[in-house]
CSV table of C-alpha atoms and ligand atoms in Angstrom, one decimal:
chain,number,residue,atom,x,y,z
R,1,UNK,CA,5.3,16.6,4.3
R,2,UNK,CA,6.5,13.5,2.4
R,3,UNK,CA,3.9,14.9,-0.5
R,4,UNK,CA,5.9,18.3,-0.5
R,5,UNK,CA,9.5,16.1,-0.9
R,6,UNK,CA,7.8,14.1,-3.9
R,7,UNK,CA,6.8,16.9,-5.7
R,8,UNK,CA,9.8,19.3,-4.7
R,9,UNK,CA,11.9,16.1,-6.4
R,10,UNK,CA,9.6,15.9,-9.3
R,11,UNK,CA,9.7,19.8,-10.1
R,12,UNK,CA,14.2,19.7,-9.6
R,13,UNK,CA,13.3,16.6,-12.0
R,14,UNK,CA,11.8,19.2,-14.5
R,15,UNK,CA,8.4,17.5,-14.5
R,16,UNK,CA,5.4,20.4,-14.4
R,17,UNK,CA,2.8,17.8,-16.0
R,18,UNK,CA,1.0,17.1,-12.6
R,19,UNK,CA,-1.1,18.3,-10.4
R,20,UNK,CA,-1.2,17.6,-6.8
R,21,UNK,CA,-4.6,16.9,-4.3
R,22,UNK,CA,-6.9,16.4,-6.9
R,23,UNK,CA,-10.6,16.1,-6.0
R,24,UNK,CA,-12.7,13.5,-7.8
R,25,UNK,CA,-16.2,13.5,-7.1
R,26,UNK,CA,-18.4,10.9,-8.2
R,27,UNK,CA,-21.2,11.8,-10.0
R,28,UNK,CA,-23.2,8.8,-9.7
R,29,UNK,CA,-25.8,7.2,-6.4
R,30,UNK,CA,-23.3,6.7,-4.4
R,31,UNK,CA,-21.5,10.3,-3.4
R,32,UNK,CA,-17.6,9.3,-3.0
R,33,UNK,CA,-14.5,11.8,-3.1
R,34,UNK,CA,-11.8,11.1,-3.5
R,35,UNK,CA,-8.2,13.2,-3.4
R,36,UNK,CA,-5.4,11.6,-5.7
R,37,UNK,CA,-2.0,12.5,-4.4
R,38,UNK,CA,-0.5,13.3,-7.7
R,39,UNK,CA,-2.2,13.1,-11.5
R,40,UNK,CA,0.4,13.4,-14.6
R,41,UNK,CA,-1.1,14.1,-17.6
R,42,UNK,CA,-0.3,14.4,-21.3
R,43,UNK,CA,-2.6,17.0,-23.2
R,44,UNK,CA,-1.0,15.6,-26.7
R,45,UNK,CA,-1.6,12.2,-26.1
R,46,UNK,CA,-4.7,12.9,-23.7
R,47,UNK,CA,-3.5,10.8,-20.8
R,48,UNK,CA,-3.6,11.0,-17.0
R,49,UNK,CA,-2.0,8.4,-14.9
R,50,UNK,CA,-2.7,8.7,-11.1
R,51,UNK,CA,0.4,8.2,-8.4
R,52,UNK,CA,-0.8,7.6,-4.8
R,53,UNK,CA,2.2,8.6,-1.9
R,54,UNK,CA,2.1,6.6,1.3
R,55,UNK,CA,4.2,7.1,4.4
R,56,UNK,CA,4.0,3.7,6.4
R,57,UNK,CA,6.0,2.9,9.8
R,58,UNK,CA,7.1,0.0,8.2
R,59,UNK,CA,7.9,-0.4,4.5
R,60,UNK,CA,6.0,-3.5,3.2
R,61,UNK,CA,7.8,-5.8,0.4
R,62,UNK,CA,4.4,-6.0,-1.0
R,63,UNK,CA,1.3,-3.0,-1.2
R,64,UNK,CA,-1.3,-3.6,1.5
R,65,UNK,CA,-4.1,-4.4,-0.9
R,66,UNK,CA,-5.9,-1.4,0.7
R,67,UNK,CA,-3.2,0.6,-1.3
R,68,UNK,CA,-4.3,-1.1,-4.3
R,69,UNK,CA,-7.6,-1.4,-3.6
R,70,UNK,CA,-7.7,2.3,-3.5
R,71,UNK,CA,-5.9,3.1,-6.6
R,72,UNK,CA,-7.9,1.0,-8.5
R,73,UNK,CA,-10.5,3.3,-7.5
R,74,UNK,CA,-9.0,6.1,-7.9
R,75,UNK,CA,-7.9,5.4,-11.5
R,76,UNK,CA,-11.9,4.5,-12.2
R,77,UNK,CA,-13.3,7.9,-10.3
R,78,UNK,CA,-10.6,9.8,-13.0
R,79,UNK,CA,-11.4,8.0,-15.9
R,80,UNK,CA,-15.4,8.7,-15.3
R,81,UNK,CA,-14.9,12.5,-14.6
R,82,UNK,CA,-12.4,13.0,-17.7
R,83,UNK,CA,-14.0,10.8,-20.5
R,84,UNK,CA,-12.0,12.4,-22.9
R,85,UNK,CA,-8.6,11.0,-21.3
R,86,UNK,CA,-7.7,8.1,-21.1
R,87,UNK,CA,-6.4,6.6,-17.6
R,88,UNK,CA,-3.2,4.5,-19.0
R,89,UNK,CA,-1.8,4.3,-15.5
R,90,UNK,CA,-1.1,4.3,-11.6
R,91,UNK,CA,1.5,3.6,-9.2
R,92,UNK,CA,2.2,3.8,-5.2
R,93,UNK,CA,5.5,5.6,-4.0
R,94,UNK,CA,6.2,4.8,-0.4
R,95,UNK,CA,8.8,6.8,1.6
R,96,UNK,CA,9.6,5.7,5.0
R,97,UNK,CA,11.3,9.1,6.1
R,98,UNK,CA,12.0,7.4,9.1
R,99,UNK,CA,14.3,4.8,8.0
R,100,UNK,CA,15.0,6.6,4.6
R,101,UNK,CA,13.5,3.8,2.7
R,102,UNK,CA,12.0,4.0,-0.5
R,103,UNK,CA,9.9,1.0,-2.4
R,104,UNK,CA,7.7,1.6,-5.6
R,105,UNK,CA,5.4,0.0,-6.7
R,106,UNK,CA,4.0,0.5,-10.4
R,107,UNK,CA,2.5,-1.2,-13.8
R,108,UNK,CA,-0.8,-0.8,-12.3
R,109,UNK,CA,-3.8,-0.1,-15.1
R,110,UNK,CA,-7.2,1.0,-15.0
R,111,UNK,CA,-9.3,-2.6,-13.8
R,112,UNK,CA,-13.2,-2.0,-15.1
R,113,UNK,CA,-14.1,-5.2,-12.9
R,114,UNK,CA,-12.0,-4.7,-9.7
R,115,UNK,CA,-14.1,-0.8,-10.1
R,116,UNK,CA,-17.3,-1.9,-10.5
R,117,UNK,CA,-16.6,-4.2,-7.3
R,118,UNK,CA,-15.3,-1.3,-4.9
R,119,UNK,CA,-17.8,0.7,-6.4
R,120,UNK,CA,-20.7,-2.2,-5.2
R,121,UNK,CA,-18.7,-2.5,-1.9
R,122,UNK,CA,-19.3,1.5,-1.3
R,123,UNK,CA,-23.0,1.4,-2.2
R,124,UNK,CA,-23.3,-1.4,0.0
R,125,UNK,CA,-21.5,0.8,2.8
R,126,UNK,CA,-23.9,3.9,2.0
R,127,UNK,CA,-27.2,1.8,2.0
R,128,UNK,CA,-26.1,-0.2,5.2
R,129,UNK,CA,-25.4,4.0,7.0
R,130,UNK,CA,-28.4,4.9,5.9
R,131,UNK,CA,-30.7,2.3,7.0
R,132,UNK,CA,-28.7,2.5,10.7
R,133,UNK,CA,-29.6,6.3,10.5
R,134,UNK,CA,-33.4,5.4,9.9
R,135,UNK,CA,-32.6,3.3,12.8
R,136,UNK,CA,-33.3,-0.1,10.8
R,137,UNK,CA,-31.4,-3.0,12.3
R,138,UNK,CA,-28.4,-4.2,10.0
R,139,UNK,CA,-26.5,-6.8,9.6
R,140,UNK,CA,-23.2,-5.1,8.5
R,141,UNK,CA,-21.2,-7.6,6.4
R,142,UNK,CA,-17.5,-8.6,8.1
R,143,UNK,CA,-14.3,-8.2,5.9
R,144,UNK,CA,-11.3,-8.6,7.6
R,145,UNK,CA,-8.4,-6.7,6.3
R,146,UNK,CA,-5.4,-5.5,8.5
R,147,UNK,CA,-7.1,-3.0,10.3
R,148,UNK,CA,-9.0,-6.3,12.2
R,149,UNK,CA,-5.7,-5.9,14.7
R,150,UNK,CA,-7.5,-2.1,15.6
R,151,UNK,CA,-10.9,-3.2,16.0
R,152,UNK,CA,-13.1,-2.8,18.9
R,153,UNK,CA,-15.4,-6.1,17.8
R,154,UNK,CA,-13.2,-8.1,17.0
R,155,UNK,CA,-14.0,-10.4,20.4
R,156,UNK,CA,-16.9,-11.0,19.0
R,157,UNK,CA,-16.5,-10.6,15.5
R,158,UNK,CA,-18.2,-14.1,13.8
R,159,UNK,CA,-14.8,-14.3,11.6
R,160,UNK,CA,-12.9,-14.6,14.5
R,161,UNK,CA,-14.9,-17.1,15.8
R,162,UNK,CA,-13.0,-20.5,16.5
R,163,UNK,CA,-12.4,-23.4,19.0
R,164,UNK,CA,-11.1,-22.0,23.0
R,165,UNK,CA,-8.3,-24.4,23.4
R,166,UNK,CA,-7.0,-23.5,27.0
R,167,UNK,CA,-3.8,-25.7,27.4
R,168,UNK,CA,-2.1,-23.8,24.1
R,169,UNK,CA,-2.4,-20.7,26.3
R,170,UNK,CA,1.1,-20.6,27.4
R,171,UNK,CA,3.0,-21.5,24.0
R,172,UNK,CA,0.5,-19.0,22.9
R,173,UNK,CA,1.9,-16.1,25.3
R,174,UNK,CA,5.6,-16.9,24.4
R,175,UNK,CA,5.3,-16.6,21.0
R,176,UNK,CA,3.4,-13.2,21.4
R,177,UNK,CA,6.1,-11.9,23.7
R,178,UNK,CA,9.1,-13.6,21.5
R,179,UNK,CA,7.2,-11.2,18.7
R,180,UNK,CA,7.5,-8.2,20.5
R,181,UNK,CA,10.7,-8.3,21.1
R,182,UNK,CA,12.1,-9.6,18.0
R,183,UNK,CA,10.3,-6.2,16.9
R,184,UNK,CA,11.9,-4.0,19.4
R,185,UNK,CA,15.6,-6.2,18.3
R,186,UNK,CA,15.1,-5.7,14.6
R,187,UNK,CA,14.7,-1.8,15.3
R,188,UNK,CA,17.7,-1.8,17.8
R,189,UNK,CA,19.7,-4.2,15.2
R,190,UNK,CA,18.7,-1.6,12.4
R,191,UNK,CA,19.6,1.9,14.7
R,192,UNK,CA,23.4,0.8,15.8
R,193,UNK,CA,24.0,-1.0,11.9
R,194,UNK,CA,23.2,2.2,10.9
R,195,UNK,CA,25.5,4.1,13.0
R,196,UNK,CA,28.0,1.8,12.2
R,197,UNK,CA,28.0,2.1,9.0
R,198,UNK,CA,28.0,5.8,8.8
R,199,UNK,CA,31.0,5.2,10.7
R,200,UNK,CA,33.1,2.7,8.8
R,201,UNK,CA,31.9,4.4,5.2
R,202,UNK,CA,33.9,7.4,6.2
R,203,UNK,CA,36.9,5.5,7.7
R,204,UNK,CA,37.1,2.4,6.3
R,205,UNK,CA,37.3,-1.2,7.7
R,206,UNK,CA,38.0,-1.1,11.4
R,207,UNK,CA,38.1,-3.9,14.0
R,208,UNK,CA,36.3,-3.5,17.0
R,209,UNK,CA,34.9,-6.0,19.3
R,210,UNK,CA,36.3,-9.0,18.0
R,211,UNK,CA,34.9,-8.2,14.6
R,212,UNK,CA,36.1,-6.9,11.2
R,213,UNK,CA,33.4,-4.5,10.2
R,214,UNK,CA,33.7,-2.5,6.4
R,215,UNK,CA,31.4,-1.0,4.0
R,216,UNK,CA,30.1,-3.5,1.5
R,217,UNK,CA,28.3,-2.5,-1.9
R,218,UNK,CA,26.9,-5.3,-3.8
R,219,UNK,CA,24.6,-4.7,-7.4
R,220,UNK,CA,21.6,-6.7,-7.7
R,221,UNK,CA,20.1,-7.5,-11.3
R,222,UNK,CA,16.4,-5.8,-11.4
R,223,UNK,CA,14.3,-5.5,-14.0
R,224,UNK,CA,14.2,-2.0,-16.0
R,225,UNK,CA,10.5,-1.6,-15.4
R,226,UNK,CA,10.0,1.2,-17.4
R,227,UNK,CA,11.4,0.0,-20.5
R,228,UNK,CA,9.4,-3.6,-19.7
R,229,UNK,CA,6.5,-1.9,-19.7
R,230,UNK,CA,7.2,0.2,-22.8
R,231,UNK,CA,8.0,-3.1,-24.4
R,232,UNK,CA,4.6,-5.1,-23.2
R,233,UNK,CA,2.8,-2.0,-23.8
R,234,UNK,CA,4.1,-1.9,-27.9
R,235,UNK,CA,3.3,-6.0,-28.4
R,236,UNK,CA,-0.5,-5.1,-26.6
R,237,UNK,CA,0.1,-6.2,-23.3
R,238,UNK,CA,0.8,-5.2,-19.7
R,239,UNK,CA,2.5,-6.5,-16.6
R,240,UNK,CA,-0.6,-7.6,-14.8
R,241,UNK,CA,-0.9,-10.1,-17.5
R,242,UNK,CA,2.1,-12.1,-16.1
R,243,UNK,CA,1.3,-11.7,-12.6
R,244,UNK,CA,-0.1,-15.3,-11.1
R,245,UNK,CA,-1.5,-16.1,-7.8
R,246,UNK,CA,0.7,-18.2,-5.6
R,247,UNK,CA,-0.2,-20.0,-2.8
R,248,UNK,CA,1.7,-19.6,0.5
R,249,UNK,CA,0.5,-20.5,4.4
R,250,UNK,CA,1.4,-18.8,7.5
R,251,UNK,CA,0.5,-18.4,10.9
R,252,UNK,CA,-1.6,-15.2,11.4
R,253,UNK,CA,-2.2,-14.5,15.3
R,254,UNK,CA,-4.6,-11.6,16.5
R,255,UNK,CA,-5.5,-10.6,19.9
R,256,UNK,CA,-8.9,-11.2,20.1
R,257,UNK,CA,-9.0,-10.0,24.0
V,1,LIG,S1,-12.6,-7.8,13.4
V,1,LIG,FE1,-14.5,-8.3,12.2
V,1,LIG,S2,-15.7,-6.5,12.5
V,1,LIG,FE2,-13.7,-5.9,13.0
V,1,LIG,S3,-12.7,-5.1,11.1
V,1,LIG,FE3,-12.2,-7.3,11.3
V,1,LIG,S4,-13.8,-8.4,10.1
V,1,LIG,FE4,-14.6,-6.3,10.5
């Protein structure tokens, strides 16, 4: 459905260069297909760049690097099955129908490295399936991503393998429940903001409840992506370029029970 809206906006837009669902198989030792949500291509300048459509609960600030991880390959499968095109591009559109929130995240290029290591990760994958099929005992590598919260091993998974330190138990269980409610809050806070608002943009400020409550529009300075990359892409270089890795901490906390 959120597919259909894209490329129902893209067509009103007067775009007809894409195609939708395209099936990439890889012709190679591995046997991988993949379906790209959308391709764009150029026939004059013989280019395809690859857009990828997600439809989250939650809209991240940042792409899960699953997201990316599967664009990159993506843009690699393409650029093998069309040699004659170049892939100059690829991007991730996420729409959160739900909340009506959109976030968009582009300047993505083709990664010959980053490829080469998704496509070892998948041949590891298909040799480890195969030797269980034969029955052989293997050792399946661990890698934990954010789909560690949904797994069934994950008691006894060695990465999650730590110190038992009883008497944090309880501090433990507040903070878990504080969590889940500060989830359910945050949706209540957003559902009645949201009805207020509809209500105060159509009469104007009102007072209610001790408080003065009005429709507020503020502009925030963002960068014209686009015409960045335009620019980057004219002096030979790209976003990705300028993007640095930057250290942060935090506490991550998984049920392990
Ligand atoms: S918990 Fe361990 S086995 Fe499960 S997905 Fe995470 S890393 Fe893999």
């Amino acid at each position: 459905m959120t597919e259909d809206i894209v490329a129902d906006a893209f067509t009103a837009a007067g775009y007809t260069n894409f195609k939708r669902q395209v099936e990439v198989v890889y012709d190679g030792d591995v046997p991988i297909k993949a379906h790209l949500d959308f391709v764009f291509f150029s026939k004059a300048k013989k280019t395809l760049s690859v857009l990828e459509v997600k439809s989250p609960g939650k809209t991240p600030d940042t792409p899960y690097s699953s997201w990316e991880e599967q664009l990159y390959l993506q843009m690699g499968l393409l650029a093998k099955k069309y040699p004659d095109y170049t892939v100059d591009k690829g991007a991730i559109l996420c729409l959160n129908l739900a909340y009506g929130e959109v976030a968009f995240f582009n300047g993505y290029t083709p990664d010959e490295n980053i490829f080469s290591g998704l496509m070892d990760r998948a041949r590891k994958l298909w040799s480890d399936y195969q030797g269980m099929k034969r029955e052989e005992d293997i050792e399946l590598a661990t890698e934990p991503s954010p789909l560690c919260g949904f797994c069934n091993y994950i008691s006894t998974c060695p990465r999650f393998e730590a110190e038992e330190v009883p008497e944090l138990a309880e501090l433990v269980g507040i903070l878990d429940e504080l969590q889940a409610r500060q989830k359910e809050l945050a949706k209540e806070i957003e559902y009645h903001k949201k009805g207020l608002l509809t209500i105060v943009s159509k009469r104007g400020p009102i007072k209610a409840g001790g408080c003065f409550l009005r429709e507020v529009s503020r502009n925030r300075k963002v960068f014209n992506m686009d015409r960045l990359e335009a620019f980057l892409s004219e002096n030979g270089c790209s976003p990705d370029e300028f993007k640095v890795n930057r250290p942060y901490s935090f506490l991550e906390m998984k049920k392990v029970v």
